[in-house]
mmCIF file of C-alpha atoms in Angstrom:
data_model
loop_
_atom_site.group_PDB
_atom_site.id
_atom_site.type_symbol
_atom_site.label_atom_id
_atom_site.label_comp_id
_atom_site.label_asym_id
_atom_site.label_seq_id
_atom_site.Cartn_x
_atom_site.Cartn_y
_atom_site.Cartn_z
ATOM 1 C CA UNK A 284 81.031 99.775 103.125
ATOM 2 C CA UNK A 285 81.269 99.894 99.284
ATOM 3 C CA UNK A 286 78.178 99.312 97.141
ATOM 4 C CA UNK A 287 77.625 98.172 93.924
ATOM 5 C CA UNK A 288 73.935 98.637 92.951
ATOM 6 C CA UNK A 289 72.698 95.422 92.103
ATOM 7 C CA UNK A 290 68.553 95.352 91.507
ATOM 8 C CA UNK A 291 66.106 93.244 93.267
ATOM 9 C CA UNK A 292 63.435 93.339 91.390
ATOM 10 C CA UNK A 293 63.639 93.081 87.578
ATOM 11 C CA UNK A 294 64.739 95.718 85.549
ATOM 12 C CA UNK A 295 66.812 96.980 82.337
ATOM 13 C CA UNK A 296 66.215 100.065 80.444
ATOM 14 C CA UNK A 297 67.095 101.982 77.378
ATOM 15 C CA UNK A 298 66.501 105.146 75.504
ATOM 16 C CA UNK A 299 65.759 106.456 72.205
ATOM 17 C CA UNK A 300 65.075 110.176 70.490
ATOM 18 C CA UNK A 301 63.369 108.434 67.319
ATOM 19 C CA UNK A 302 61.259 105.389 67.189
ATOM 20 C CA UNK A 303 63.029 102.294 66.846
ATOM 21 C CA UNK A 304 62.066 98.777 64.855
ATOM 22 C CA UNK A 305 63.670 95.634 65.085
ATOM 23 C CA UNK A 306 62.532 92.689 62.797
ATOM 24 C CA UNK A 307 61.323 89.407 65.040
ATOM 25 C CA UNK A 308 64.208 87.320 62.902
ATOM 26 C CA UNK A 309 66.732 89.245 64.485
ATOM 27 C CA UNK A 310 65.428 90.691 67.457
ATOM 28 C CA UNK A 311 67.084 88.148 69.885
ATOM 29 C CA UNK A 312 70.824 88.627 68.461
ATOM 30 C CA UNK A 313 70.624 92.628 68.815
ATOM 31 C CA UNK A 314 73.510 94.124 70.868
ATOM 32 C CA UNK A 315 72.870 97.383 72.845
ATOM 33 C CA UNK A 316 75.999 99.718 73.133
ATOM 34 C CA UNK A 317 75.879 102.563 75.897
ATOM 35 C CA UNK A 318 78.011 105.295 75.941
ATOM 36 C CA UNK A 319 80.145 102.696 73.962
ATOM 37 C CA UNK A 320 80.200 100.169 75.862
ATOM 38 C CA UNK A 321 78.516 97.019 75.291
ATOM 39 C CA UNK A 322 75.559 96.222 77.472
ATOM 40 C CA UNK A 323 75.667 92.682 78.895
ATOM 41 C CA UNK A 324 71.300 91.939 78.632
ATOM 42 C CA UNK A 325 69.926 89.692 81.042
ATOM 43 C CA UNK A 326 67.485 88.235 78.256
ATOM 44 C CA UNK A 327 67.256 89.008 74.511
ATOM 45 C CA UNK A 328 65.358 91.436 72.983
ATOM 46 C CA UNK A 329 61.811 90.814 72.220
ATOM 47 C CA UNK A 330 59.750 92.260 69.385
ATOM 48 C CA UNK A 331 56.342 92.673 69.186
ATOM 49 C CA UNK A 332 53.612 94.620 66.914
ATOM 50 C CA UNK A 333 56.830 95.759 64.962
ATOM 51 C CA UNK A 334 57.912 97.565 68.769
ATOM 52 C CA UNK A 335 61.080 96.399 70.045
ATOM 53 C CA UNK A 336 61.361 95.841 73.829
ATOM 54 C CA UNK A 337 64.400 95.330 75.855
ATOM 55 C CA UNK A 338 64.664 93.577 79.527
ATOM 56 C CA UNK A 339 64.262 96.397 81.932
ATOM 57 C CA UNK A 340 67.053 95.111 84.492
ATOM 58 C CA UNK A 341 70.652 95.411 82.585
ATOM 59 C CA UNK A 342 70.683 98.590 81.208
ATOM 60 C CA UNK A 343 68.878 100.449 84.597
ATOM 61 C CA UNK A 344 71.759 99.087 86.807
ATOM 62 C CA UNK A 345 74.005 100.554 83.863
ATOM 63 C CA UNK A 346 72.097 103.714 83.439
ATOM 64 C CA UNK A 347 72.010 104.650 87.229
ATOM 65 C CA UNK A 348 68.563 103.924 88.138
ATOM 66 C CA UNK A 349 67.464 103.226 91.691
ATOM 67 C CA UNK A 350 64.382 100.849 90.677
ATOM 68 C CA UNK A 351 61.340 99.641 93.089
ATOM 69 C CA UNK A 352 58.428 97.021 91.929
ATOM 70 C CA UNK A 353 54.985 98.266 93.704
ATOM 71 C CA UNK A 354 53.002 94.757 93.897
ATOM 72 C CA UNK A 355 49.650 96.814 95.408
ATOM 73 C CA UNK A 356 49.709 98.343 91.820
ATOM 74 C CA UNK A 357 51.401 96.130 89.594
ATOM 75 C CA UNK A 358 53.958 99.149 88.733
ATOM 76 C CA UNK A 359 57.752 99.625 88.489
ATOM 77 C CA UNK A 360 59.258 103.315 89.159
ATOM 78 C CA UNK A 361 62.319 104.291 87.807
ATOM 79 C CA UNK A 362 64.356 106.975 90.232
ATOM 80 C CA UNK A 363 67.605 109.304 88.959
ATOM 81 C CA UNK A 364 68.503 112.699 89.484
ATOM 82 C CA UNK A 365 66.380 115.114 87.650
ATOM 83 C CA UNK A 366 64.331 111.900 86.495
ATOM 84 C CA UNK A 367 61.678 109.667 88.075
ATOM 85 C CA UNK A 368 59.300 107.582 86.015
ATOM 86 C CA UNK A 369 56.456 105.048 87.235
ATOM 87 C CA UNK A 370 55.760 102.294 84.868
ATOM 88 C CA UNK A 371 52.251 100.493 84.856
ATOM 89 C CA UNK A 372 52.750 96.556 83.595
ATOM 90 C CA UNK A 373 49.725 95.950 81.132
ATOM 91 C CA UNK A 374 48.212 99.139 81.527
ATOM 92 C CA UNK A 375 49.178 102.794 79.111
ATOM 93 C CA UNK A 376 49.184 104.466 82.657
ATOM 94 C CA UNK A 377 52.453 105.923 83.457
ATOM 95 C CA UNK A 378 54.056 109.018 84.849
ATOM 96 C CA UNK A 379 56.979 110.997 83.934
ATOM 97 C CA UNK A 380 58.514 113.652 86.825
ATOM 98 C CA UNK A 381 55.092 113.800 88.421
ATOM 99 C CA UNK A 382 53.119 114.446 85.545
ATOM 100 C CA UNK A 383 50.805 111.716 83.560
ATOM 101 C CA UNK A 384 51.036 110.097 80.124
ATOM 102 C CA UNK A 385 49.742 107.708 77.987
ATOM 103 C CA UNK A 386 51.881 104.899 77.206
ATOM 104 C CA UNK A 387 50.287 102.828 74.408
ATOM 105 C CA UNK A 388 52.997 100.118 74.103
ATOM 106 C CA UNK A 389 52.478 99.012 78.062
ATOM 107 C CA UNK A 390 55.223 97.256 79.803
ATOM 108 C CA UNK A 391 54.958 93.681 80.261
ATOM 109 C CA UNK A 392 56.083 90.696 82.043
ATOM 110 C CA UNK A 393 57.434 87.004 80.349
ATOM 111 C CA UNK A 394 59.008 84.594 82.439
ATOM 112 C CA UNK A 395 59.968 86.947 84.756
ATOM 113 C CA UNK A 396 61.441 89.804 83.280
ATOM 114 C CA UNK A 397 60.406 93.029 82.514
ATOM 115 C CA UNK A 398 59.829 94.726 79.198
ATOM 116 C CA UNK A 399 59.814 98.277 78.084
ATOM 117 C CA UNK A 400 59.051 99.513 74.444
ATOM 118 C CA UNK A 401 62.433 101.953 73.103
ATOM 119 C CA UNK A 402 60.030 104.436 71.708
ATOM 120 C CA UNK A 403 58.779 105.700 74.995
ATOM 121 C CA UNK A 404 61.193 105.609 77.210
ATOM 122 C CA UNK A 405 62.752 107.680 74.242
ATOM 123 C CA UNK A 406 60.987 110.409 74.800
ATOM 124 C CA UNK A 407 60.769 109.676 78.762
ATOM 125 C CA UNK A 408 64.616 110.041 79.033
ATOM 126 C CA UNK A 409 65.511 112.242 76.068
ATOM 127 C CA UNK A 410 68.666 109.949 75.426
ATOM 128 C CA UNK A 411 69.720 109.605 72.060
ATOM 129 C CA UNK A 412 69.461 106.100 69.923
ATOM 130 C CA UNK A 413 70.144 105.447 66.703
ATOM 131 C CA UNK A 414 69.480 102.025 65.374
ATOM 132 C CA UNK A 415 72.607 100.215 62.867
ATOM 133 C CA UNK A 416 70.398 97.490 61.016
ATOM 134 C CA UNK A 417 73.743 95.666 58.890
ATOM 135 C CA UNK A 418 75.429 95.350 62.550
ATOM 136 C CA UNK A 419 71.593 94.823 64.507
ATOM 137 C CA UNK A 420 72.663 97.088 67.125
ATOM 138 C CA UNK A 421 71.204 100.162 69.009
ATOM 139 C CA UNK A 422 73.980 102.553 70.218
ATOM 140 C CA UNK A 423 72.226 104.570 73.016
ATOM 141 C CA UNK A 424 73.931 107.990 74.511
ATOM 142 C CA UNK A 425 72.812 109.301 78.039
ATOM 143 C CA UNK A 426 73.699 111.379 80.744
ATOM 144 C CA UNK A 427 74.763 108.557 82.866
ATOM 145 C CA UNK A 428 75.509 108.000 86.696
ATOM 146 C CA UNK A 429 77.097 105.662 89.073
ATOM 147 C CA UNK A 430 74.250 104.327 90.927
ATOM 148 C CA UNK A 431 75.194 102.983 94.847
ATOM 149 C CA UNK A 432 72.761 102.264 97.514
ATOM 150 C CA UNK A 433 73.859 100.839 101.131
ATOM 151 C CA UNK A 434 71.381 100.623 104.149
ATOM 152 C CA UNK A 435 70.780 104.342 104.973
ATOM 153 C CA UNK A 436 70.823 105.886 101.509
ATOM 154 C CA UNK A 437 71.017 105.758 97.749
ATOM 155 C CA UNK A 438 74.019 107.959 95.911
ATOM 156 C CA UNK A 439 74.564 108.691 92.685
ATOM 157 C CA UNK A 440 77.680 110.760 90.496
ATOM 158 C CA UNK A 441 76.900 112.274 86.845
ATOM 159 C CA UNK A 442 79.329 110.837 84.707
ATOM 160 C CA UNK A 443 78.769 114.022 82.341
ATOM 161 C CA UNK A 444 79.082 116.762 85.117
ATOM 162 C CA UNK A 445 80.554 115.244 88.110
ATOM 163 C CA UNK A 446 77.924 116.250 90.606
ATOM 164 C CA UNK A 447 76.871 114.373 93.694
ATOM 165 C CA UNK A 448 73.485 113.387 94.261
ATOM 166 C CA UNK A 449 72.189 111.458 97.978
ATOM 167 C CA UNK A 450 68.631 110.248 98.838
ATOM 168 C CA UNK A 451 67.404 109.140 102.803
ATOM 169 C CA UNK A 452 64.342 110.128 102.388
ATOM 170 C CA UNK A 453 63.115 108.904 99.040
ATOM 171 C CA UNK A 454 63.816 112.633 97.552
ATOM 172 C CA UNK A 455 67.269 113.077 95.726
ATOM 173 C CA UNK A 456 69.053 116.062 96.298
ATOM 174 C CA UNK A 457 72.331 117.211 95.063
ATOM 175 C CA UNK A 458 74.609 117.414 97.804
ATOM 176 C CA UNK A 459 76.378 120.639 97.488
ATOM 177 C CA UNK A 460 80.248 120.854 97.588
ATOM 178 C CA UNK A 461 80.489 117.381 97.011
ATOM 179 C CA UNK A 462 81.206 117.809 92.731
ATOM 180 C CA UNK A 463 83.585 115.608 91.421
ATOM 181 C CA UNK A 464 85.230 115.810 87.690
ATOM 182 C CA UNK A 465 83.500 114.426 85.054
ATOM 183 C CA UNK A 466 83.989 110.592 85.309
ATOM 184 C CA UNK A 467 84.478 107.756 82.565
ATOM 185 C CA UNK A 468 83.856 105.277 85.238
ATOM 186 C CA UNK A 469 83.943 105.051 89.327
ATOM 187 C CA UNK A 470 83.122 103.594 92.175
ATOM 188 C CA UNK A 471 81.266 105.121 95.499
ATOM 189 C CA UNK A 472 82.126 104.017 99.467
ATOM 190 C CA UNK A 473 80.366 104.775 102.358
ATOM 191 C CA UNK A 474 81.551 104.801 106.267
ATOM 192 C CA UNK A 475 79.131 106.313 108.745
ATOM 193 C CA UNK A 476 79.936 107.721 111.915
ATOM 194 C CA UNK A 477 77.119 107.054 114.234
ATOM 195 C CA UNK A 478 73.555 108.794 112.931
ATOM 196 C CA UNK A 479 74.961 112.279 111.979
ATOM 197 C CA UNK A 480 78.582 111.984 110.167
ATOM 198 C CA UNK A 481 79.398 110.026 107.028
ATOM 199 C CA UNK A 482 82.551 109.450 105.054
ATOM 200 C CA UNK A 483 81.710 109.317 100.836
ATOM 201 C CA UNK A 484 84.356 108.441 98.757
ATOM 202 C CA UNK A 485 84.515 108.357 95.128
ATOM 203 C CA UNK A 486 87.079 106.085 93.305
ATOM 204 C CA UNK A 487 88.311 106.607 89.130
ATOM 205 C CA UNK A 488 90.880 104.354 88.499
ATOM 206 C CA UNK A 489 91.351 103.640 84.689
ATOM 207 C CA UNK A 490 94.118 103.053 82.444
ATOM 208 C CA UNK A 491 95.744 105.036 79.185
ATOM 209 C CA UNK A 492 98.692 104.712 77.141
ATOM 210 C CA UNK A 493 100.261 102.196 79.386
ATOM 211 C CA UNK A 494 99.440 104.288 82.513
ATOM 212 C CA UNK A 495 97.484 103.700 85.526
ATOM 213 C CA UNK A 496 95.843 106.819 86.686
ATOM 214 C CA UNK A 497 93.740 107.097 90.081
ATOM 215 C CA UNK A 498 91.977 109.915 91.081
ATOM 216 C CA UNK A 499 89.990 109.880 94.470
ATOM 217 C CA UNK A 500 87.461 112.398 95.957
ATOM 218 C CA UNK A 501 86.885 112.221 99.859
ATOM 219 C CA UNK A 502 83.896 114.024 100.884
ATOM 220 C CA UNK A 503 83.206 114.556 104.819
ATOM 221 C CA UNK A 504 79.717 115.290 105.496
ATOM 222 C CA UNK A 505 77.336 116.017 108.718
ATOM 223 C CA UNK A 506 73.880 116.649 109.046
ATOM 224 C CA UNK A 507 73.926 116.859 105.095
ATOM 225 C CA UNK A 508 76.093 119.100 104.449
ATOM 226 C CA UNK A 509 79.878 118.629 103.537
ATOM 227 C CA UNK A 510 82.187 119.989 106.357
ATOM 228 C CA UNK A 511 85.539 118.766 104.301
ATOM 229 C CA UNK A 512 86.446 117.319 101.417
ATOM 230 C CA UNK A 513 89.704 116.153 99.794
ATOM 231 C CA UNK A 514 91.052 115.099 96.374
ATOM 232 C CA UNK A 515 94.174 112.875 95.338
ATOM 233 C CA UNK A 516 95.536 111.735 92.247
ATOM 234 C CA UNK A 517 98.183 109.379 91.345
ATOM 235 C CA UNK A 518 99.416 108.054 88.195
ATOM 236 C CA UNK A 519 102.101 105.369 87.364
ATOM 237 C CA UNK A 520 102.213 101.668 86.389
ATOM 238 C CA UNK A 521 100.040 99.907 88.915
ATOM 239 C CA UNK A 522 96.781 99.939 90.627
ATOM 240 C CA UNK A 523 96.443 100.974 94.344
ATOM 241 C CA UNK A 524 94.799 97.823 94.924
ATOM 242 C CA UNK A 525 97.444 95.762 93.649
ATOM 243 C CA UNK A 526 99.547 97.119 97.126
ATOM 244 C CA UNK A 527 96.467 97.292 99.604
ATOM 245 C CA UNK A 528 96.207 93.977 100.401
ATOM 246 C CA UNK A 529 94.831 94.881 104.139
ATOM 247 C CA UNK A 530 91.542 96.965 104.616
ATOM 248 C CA UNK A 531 92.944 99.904 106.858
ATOM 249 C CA UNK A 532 90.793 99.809 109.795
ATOM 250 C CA UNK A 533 91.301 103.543 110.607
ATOM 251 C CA UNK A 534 89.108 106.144 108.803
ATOM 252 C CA UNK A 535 91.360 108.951 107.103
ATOM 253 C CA UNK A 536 91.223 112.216 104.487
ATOM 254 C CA UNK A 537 94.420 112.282 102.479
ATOM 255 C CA UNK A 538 94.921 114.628 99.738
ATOM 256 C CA UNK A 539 98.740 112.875 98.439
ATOM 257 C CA UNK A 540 100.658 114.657 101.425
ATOM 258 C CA UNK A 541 98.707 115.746 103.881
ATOM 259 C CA UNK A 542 96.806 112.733 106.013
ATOM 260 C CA UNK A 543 93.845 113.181 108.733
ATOM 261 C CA UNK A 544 92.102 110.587 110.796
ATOM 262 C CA UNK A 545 88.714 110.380 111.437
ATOM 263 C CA UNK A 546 87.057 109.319 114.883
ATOM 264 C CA UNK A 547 84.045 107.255 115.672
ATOM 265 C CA UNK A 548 81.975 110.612 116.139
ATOM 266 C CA UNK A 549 83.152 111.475 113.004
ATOM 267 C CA UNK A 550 85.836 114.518 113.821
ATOM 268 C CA UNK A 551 89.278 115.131 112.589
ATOM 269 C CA UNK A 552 92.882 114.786 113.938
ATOM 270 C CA UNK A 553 95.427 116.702 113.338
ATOM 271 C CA UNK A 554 96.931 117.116 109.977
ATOM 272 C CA UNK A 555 99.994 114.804 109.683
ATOM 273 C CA UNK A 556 102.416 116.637 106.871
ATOM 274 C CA UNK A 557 104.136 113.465 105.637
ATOM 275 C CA UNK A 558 106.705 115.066 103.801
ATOM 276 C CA UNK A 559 108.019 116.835 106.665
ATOM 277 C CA UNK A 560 107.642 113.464 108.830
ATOM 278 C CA UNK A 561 109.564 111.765 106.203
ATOM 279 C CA UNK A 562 112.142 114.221 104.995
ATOM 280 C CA UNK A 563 110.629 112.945 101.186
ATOM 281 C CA UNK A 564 109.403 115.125 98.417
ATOM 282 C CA UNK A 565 106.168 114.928 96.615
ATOM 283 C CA UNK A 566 102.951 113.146 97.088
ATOM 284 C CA UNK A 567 102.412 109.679 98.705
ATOM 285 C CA UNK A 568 100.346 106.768 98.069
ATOM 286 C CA UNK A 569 98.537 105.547 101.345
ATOM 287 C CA UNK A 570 98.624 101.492 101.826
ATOM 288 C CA UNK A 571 97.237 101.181 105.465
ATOM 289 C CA UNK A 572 96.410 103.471 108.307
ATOM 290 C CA UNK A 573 96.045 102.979 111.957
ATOM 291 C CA UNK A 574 95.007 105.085 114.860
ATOM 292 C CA UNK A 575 98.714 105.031 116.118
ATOM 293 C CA UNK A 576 100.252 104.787 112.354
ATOM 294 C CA UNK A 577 100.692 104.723 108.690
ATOM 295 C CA UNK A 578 102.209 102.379 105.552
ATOM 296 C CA UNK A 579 103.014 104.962 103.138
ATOM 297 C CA UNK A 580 104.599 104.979 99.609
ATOM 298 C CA UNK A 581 106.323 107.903 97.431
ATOM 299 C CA UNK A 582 105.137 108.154 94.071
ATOM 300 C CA UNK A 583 108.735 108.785 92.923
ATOM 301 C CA UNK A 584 110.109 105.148 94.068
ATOM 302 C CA UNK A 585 107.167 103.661 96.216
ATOM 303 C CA UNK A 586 109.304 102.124 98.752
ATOM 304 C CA UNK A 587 107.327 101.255 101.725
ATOM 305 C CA UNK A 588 107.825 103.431 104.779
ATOM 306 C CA UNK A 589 106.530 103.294 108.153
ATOM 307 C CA UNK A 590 104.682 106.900 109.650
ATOM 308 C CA UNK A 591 104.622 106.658 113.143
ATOM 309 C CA UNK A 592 101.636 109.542 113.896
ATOM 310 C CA UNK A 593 102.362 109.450 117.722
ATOM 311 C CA UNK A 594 106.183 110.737 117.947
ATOM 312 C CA UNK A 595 105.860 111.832 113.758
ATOM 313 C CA UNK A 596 108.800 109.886 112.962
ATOM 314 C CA UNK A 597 109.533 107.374 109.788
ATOM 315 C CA UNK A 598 111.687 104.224 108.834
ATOM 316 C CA UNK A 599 111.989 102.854 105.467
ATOM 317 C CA UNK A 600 110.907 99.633 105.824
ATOM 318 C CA UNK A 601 113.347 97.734 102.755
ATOM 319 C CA UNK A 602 116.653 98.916 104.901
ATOM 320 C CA UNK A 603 115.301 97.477 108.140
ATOM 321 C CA UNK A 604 113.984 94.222 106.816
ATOM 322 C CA UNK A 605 116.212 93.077 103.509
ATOM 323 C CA UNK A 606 119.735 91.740 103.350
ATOM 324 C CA UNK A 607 122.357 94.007 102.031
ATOM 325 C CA UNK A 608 122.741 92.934 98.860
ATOM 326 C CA UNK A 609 118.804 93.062 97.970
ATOM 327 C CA UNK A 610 119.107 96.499 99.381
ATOM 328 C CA UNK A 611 121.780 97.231 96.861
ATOM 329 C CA UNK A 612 119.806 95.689 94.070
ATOM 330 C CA UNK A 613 116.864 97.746 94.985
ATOM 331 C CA UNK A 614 118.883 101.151 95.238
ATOM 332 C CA UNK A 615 120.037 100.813 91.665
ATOM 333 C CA UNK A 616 116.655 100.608 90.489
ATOM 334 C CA UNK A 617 114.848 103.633 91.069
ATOM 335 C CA UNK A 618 112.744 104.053 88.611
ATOM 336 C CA UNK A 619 109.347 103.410 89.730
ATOM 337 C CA UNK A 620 107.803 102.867 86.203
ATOM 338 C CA UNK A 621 109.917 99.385 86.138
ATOM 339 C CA UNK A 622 107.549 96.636 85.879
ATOM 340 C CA UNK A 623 109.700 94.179 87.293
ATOM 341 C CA UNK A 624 110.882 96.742 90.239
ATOM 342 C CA UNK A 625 107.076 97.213 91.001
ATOM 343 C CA UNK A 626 106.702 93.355 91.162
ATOM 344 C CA UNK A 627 109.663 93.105 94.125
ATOM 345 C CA UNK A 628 108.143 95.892 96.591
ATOM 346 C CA UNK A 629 106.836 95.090 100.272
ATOM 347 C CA UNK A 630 103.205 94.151 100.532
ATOM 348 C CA UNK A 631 101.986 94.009 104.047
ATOM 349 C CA UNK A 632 99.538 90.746 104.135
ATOM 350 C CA UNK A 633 98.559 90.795 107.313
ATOM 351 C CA UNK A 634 98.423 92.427 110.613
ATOM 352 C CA UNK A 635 98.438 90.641 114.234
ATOM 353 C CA UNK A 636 98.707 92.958 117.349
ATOM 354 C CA UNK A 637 101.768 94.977 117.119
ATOM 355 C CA UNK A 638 103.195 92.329 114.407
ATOM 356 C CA UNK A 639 102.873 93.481 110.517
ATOM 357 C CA UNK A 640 103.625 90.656 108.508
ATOM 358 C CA UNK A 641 105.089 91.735 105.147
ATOM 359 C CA UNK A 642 106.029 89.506 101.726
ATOM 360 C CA UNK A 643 108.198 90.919 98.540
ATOM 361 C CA UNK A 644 109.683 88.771 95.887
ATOM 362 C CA UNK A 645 113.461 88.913 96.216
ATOM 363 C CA UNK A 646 115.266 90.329 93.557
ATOM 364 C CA UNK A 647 118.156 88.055 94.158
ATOM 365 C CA UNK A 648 116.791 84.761 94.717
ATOM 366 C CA UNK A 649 113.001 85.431 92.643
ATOM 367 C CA UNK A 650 111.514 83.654 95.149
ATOM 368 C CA UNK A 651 108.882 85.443 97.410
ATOM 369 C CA UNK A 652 110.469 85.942 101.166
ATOM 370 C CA UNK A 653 108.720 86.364 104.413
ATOM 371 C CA UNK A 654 109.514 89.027 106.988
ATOM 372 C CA UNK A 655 108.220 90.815 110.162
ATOM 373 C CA UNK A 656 108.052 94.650 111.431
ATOM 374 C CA UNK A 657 107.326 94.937 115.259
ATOM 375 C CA UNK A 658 105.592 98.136 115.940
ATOM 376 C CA UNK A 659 107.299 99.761 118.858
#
């Protein structure tokens, strides 16, 4: 399943190297920008004794922070790689990678929501904040992570080094041979095969100079440790979720040519070359896999083709299921970067038994047509 962290409790956060004032006229209109992006607060900033304090919840769920209210003790911990702080609300008590401070400018609770004062969790976090009084903004810098949690375990990925972190147990680790490249943004998924195997997967699709690009780390893992990983990487004029229309219902490892299945005991097929299957050149863009077969795409034209892992053959699917003359029209296109050629492909929208039930917008008539494959 694919988590997006999304805290129970209360809780934003934010960082500072220096201390930080905000004056009570403008405290409520401040913006906070992290890592340059502007943080969307869940309540305005509140000043008080010339300290300023921001809501605890928006900016933990941006900075990575797996985040747990203890009502026995009235305290809120704060839990990242390399980083774990417990919060008291009203009290100075607080403690910072197991050892314990004095926090003058205590936490606190309105309406709700919890506070923190900048200046300490400054110091807590060693992030760096510098404060633009003409513009009222603080522009925070950290080493931040994608923060996922799903029922058996909390991950994270450093945005600034790429590494993979996991916690069962309440302790985070880094799970070696998972690293990743350094990330501007991402996503995490998680399929588990029964107690022992798990599938991660970690997403970066983002766009640039009128280009898609999609990079995706697979990450095989049992008892802990990773027993295979793969990486893929595509870049062109559309996102892959813009063709997957239909959650594949088959676990896989593809690395753009090479594709593997995964089993409900969590082992591995055989490897399915589909460039020799298909006689194409190049990598591949996976749309759906079954146990019995694949919806494929070449980067070079992404024309939907049908892998059939039993007997490894192929059929293009646009000669089997358009008219002649579309066919023509589609052949003299074949330049994938084509906006309007991207817009006319084969989508599969649904699947029912051994019927796949495909749509594409004709590029004779413009109007979207109807059609359906019968797997053999």
């Amino acid at each position: 399943m694919k988590i997006f962290q999304s805290a129970a409790i209360l809780l934003l956060f934010s960082f500072m190297a220096v201390p930080l004032y905000a004056s009570a006229a403008s405290a409520g209109t401040v913006r906070v920008i992290l890592n340059d992006k502007q943080v969307a607060l869940s309540k305005d900033v509140i000043v008080r004794n010339n300290r300023t304090y921001l809501p605890l919840r928006s900016l933990s769920e941006n900075m990575g922070f797996k985040v747990r209210y203890e009502a026995a003790s009235h305290t809120v911990s704060l839990a990242r790689p390399e980083t774990d702080i417990i919060l008291a609300l009203n009290r100075p008590d607080v403690t910072v990678n197991g050892v314990a401070k004095t926090n003058p400018d205590a936490p606190f609770v309105r309406n709700g929501t919890t506070y923190v004062p900048l200046r300490f969790i400054a110091t807590a976090t060693k992030a760096n904040i510098e404060w633009n009084k003409k513009a009222n903004e603080i522009a925070v810098k950290d080493q931040a992570f994608i923060h996922y949690a799903d029922a058996k375990a909390d991950y994270w990925v450093s945005f600034e080094n790429g590494k993979v972190f996991i916690s069962q147990d309440g302790k985070i680790r880094e799970l070696t041979g998972a690293n990743v490249k350094p990330l501007e943004q991402g996503s995490i998924e998680t399929h588990y095969f029964g107690d022992r195997s798990l599938l991660l997967t970690v997403d970066d699709e983002h766009g640039a100079h009128m280009t898609i690009f999609h990079n995706r780390y697979q990450f095989l893992v049992k008892d802990g440790a990773v027993i295979k990983k793969s990486y893929y990487t595509y870049s062109g004029n559309y996102a892959i979720a813009d063709f997957q229309k239909v959650k594949s219902n088959q676990s896989y490892l593809f690395d753009g040519n090479v594709l593997q299945l995964i089993d409900r005991q969590g082992r591995l097929s055989e490897a399915y070359d589909l460039n020799a299957i298909t006689g194409e050149t190049g990598s591949f863009v996976i749309d759906y896999v079954d146990p019995g077969f694949a919806l494929v795409r070449p980067a070079r034209n992404l024309q939907l083709i049908y892998v059939d892992l039993m007997d490894k053959s192929s059929e293009v699917l646009y000669r089997k299921l358009l008219t002649e003359e579309e066919q023509k029209l589609w052949e003299s296109v074949d330049e994938a970067g084509d906006a309007y050629f991207v817009s006319t492909l084969l989508k599969l929208e649904k699947r029912e038994g051994n019927t796949l039930y495909l749509s594409y917008r004709s590029p004779a008539t413009e109007q979207t047509v109807h059609v359906e494959y019968r797997i053999q």
